[in-house]
PDB file of C-alpha atoms in Angstrom:
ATOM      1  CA  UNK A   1      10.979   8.208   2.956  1.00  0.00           C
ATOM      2  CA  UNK A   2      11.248  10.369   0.676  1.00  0.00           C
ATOM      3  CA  UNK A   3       8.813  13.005   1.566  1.00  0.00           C
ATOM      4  CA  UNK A   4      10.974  12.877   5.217  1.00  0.00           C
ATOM      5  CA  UNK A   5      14.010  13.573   3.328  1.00  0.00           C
ATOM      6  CA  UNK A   6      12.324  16.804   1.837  1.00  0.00           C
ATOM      7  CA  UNK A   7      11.251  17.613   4.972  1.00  0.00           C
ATOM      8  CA  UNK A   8      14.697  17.909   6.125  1.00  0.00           C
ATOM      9  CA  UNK A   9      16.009  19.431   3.385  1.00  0.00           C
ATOM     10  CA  UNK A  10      13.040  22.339   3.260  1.00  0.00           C
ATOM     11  CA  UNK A  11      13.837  22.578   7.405  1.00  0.00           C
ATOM     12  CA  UNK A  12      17.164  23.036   7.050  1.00  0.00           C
ATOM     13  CA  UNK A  13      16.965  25.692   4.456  1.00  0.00           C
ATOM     14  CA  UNK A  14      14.613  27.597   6.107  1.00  0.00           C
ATOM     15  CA  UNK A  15      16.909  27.294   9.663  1.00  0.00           C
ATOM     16  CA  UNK A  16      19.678  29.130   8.004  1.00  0.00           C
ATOM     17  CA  UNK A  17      17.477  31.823   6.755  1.00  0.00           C
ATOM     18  CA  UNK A  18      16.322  31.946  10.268  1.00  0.00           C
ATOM     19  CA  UNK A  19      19.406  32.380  11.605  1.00  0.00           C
ATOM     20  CA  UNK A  20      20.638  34.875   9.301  1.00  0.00           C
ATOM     21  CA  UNK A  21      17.084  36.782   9.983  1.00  0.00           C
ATOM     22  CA  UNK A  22      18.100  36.692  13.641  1.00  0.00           C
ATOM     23  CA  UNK A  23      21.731  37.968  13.154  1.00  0.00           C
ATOM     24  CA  UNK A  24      20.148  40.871  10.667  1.00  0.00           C
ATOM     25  CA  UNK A  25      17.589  41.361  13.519  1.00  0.00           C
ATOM     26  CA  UNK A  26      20.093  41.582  16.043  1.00  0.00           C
ATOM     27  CA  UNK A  27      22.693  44.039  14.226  1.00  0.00           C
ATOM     28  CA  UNK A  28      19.637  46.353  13.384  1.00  0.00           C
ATOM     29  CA  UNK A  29      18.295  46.330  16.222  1.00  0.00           C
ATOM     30  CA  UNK A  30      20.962  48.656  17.484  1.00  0.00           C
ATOM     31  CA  UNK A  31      20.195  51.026  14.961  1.00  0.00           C
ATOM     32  CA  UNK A  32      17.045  53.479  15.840  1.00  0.00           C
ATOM     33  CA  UNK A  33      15.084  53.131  12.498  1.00  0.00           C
ATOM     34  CA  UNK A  34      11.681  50.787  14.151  1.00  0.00           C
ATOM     35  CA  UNK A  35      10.394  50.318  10.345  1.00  0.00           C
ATOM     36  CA  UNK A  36      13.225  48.426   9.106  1.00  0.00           C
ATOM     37  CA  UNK A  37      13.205  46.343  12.282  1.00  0.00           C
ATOM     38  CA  UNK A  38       9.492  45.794  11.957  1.00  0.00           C
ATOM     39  CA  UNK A  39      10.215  44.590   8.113  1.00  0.00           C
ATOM     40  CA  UNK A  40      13.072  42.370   9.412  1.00  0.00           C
ATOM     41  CA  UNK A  41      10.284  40.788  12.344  1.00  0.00           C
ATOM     42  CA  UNK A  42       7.338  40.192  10.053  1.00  0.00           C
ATOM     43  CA  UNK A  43       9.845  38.616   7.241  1.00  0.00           C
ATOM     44  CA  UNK A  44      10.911  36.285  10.040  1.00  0.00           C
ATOM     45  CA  UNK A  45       7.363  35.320  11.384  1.00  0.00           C
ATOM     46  CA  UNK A  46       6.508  34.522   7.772  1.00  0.00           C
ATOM     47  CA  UNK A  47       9.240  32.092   7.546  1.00  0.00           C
ATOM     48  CA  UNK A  48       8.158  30.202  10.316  1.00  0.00           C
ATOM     49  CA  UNK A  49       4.531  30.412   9.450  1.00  0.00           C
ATOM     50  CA  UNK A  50       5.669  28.875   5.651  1.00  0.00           C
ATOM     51  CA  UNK A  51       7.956  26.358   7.803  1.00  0.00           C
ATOM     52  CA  UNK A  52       5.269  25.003   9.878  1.00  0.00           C
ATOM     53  CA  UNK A  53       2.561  24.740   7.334  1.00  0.00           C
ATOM     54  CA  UNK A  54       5.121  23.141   4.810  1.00  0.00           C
ATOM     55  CA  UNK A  55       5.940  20.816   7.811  1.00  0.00           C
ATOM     56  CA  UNK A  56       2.356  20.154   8.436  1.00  0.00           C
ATOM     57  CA  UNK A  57       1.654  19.296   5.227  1.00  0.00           C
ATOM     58  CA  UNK A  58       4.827  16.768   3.949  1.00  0.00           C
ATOM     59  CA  UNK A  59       3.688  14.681   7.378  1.00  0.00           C
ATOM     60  CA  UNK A  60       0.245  14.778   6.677  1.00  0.00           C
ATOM     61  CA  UNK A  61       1.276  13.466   2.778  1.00  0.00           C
ATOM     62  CA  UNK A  62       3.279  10.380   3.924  1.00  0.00           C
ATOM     63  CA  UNK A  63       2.448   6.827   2.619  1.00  0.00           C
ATOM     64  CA  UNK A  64       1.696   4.267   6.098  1.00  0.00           C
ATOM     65  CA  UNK A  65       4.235   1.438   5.397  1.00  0.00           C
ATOM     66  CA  UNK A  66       1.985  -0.910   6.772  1.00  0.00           C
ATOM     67  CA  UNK A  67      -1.910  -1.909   5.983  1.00  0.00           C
ATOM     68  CA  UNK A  68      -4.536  -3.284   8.858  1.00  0.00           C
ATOM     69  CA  UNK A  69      -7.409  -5.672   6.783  1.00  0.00           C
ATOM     70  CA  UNK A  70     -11.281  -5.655   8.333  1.00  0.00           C
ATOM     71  CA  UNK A  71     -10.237  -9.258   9.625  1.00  0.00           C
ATOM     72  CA  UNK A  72      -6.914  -8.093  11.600  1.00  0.00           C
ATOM     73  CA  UNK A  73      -4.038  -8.996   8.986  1.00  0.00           C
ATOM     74  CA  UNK A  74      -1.594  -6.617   8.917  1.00  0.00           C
ATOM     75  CA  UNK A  75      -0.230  -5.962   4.794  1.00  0.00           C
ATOM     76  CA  UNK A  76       2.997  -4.201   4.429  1.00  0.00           C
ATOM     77  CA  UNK A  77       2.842  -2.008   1.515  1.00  0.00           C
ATOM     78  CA  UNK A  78       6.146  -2.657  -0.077  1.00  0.00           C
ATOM     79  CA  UNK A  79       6.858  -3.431  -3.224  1.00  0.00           C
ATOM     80  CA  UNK A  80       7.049  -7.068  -4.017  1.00  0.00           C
ATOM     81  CA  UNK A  81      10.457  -8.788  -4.074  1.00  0.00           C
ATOM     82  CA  UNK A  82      12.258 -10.629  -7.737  1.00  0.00           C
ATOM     83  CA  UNK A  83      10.882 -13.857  -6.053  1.00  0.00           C
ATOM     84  CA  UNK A  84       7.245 -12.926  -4.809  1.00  0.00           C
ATOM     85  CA  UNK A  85       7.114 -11.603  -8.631  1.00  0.00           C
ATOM     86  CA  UNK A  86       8.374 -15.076  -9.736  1.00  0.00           C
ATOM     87  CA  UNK A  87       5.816 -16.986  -7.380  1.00  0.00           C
ATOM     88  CA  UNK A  88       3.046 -14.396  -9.170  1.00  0.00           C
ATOM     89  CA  UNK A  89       3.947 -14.952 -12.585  1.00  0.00           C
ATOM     90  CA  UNK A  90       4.201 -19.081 -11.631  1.00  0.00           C
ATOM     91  CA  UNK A  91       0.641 -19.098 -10.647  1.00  0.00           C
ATOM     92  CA  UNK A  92      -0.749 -16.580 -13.491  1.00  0.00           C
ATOM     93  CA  UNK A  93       0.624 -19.540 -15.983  1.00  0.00           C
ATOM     94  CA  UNK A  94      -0.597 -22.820 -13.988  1.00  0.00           C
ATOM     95  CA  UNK A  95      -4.087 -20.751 -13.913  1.00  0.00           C
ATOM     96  CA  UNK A  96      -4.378 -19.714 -17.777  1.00  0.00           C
ATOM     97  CA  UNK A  97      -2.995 -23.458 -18.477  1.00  0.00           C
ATOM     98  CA  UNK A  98      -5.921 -25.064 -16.527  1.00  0.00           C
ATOM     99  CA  UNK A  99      -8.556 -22.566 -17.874  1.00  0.00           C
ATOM    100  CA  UNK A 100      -7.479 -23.714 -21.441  1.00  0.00           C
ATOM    101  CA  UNK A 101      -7.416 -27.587 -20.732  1.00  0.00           C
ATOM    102  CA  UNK A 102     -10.486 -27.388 -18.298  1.00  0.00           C
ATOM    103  CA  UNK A 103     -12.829 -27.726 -20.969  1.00  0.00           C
ATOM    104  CA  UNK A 104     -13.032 -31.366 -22.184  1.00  0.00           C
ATOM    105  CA  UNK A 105     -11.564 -31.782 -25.552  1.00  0.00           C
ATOM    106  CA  UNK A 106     -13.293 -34.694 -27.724  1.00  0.00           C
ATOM    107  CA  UNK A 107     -13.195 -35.688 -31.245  1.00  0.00           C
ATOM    108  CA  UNK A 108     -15.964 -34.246 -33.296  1.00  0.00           C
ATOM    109  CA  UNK A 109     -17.217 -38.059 -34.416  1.00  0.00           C
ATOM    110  CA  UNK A 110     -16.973 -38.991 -31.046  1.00  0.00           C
ATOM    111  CA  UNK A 111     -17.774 -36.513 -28.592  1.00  0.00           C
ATOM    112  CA  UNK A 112     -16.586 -38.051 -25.373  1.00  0.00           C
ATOM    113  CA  UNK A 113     -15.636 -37.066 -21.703  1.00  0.00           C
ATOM    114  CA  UNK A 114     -13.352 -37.667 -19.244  1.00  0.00           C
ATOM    115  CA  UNK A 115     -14.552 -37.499 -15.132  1.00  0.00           C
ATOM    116  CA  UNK A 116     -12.566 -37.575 -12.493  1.00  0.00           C
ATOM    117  CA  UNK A 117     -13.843 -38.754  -9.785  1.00  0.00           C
ATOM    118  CA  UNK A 118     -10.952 -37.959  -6.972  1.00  0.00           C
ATOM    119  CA  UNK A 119      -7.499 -36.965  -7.031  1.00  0.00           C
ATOM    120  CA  UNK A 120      -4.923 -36.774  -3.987  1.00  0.00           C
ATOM    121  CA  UNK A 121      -1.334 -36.832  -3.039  1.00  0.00           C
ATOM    122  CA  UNK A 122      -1.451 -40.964  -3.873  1.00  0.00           C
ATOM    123  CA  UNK A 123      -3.223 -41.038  -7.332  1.00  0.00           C
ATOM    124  CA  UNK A 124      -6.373 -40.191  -9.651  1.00  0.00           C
ATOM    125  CA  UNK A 125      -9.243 -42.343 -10.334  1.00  0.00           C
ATOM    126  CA  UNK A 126     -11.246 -41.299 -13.894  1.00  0.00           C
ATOM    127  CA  UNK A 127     -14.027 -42.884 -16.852  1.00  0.00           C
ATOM    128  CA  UNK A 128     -14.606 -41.606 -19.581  1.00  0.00           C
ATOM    129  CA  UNK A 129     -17.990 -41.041 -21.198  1.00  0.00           C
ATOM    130  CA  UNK A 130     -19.334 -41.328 -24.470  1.00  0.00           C
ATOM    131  CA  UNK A 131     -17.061 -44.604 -25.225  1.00  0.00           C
ATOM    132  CA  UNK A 132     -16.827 -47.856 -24.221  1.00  0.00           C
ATOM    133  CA  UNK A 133     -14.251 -49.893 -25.107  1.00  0.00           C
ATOM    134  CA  UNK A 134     -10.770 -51.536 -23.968  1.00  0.00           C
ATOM    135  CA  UNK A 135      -7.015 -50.585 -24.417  1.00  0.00           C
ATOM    136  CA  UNK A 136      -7.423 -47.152 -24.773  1.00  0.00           C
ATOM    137  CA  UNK A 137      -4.512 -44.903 -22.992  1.00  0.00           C
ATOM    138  CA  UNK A 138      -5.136 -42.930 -19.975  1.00  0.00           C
ATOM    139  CA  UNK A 139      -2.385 -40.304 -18.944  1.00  0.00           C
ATOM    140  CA  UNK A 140      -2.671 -38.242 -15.400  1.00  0.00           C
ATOM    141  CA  UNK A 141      -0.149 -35.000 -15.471  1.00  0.00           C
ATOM    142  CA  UNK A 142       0.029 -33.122 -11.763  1.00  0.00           C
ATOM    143  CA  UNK A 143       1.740 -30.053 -12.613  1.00  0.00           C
ATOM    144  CA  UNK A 144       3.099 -27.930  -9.724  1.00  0.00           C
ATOM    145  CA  UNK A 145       5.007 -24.372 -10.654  1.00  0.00           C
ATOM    146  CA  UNK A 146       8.176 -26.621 -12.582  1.00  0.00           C
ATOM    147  CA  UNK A 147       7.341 -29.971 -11.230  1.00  0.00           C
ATOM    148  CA  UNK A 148       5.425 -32.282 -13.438  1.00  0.00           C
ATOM    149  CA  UNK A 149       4.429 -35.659 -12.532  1.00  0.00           C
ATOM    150  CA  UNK A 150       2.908 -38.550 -15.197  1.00  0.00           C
ATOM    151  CA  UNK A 151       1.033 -41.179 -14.684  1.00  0.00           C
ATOM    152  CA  UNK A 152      -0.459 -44.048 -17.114  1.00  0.00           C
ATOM    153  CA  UNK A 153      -2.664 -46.632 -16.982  1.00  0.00           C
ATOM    154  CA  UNK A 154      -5.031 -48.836 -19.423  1.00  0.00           C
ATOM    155  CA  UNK A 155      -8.848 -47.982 -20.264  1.00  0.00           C
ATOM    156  CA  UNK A 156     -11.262 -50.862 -20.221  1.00  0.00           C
ATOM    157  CA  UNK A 157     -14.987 -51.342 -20.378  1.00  0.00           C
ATOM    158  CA  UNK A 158     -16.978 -50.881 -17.150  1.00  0.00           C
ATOM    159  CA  UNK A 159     -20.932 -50.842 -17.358  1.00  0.00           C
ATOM    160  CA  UNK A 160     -21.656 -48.436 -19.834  1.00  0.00           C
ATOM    161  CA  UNK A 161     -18.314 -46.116 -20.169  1.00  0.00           C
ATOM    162  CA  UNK A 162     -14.376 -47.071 -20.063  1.00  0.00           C
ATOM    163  CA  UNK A 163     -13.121 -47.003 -16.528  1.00  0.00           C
ATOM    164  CA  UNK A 164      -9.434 -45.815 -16.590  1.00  0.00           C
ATOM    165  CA  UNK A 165      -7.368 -48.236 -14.508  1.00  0.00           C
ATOM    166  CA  UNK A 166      -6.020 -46.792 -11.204  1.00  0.00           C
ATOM    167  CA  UNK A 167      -3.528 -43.948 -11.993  1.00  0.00           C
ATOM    168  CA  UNK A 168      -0.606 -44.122  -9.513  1.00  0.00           C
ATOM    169  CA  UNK A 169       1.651 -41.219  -8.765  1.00  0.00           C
ATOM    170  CA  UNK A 170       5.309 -42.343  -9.256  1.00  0.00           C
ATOM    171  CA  UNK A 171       5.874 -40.592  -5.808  1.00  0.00           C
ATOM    172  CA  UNK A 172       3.538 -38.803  -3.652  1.00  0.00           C
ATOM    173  CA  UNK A 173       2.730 -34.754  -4.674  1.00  0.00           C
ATOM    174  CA  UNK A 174       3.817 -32.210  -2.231  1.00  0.00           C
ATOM    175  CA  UNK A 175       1.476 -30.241  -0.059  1.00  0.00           C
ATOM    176  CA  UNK A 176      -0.254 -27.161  -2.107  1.00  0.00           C
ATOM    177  CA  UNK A 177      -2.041 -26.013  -5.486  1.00  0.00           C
ATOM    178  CA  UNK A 178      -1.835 -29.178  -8.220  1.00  0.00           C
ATOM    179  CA  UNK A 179      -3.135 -28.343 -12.160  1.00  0.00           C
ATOM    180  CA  UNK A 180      -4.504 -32.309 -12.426  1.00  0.00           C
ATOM    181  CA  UNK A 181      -4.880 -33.227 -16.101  1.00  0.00           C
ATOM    182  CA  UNK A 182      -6.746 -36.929 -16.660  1.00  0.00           C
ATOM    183  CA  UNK A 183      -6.280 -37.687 -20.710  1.00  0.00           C
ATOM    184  CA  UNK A 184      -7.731 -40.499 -23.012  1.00  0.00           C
ATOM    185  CA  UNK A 185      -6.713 -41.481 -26.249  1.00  0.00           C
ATOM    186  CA  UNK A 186      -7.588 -44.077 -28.651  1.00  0.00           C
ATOM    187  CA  UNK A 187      -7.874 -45.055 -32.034  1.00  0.00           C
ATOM    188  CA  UNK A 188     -11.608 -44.322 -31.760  1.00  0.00           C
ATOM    189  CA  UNK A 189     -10.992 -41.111 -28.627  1.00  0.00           C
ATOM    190  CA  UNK A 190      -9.453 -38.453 -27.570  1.00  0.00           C
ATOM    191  CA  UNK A 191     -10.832 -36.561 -24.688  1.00  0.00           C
ATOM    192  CA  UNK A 192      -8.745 -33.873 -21.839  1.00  0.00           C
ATOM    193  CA  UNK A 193     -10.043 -32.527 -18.479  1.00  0.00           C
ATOM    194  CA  UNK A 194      -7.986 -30.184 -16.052  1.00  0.00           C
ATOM    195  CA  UNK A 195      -9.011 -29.704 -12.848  1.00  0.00           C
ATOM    196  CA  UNK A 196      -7.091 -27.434  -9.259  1.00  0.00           C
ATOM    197  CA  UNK A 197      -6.893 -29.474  -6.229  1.00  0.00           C
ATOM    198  CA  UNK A 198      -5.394 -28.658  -3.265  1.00  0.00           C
ATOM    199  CA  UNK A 199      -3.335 -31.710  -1.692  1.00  0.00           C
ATOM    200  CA  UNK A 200      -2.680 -31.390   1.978  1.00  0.00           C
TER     201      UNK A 200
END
């Protein structure tokens, strides 16, 4: 846009020295002296030579608006909007939270672990490793850009780990990106996991 706009200006600069070449042109062209019409002639040739190449080369220098990908999407190049910068900054956070949390964080004297096993739009189902034991508190968070979702349930012993009871959604997530966090705590545990999952 704005290279067109110089492009404009530069042509209509250089069309008024044109025309006042042509009018000089014309009024000495009456006159019998060939060398200062000659002058007058190569000055205007040299115009239009400098107008055409400038031309040439502010065209040649303009930014496509839109982008073709190998796989056929076509990107428009323009700058992202107050909102798309929003949605960005959204999912930079829910990312660098679930990096922090996705490593499981136990007590040194009792190093255990959650698992989760599955997580959906209904609920999560999780154990927890290196105890084994009942009552202990298990908490599911489904974070989603500002909406947050908690779940509880009750730990209790199951073969050789606790088993966290079934950990219902109060309402059913929305369709997209979740940050699910499963945590355990008791007198005797604490452990965290994060996990992504995409809930269709």
């Amino acid at each position: 846009m704005i290279l067109s706009l110089q492009f404009i200006m530069l042509w209509l600069i250089l069309h008024d020295d044109m025309i006042i070449l042509l009018v000089m042109l014309k009024r000495y062209s009456s006159t019998k002296n060939p060398k200062r019409k000659k002058i007058i002639l190569v000055i205007a040739i040299l115009l239009v030579i400098v107008l055409v190449v400038t031309g040439t080369y502010l065209w040649t220098q303009r930014k496509p608006s839109t982008l073709t990908t190998s796989d056929g999407e076509v990107v428009e190049l323009t700058p992202a909007t107050s909102e798309e910068k929003a949605e960005s900054d959204q999912r930079k956070q829910d990312i660098v939270a679930s990096q922090e949390a996705t490593q499981s964080q136990a007590s040194p004297n009792n190093p255990s672990q959650v698992t989760i096993v599955s997580a959906n739009k209904t609920g999560v189902s999780a154990y927890v490793n290196g105890v084994f034991e009942d009552d202990g508190t298990c908490t599911a968070t489904a974070v989603q850009g500002a909406s947050r979702i908690i779940a509880t349930s009750t730990g209790f012993q199951n073969v050789s780990y606790t088993q966290c009871a079934p950990l219902q959604w109060p309402q059913p997530l929305s369709n997209g990106t979740w940050v699910i966090t499963v945590a355990y705590s008791s007198p005797t545990a604490n452990a965290t996991l994060s996990q992504n999952i995409e809930v269709n």
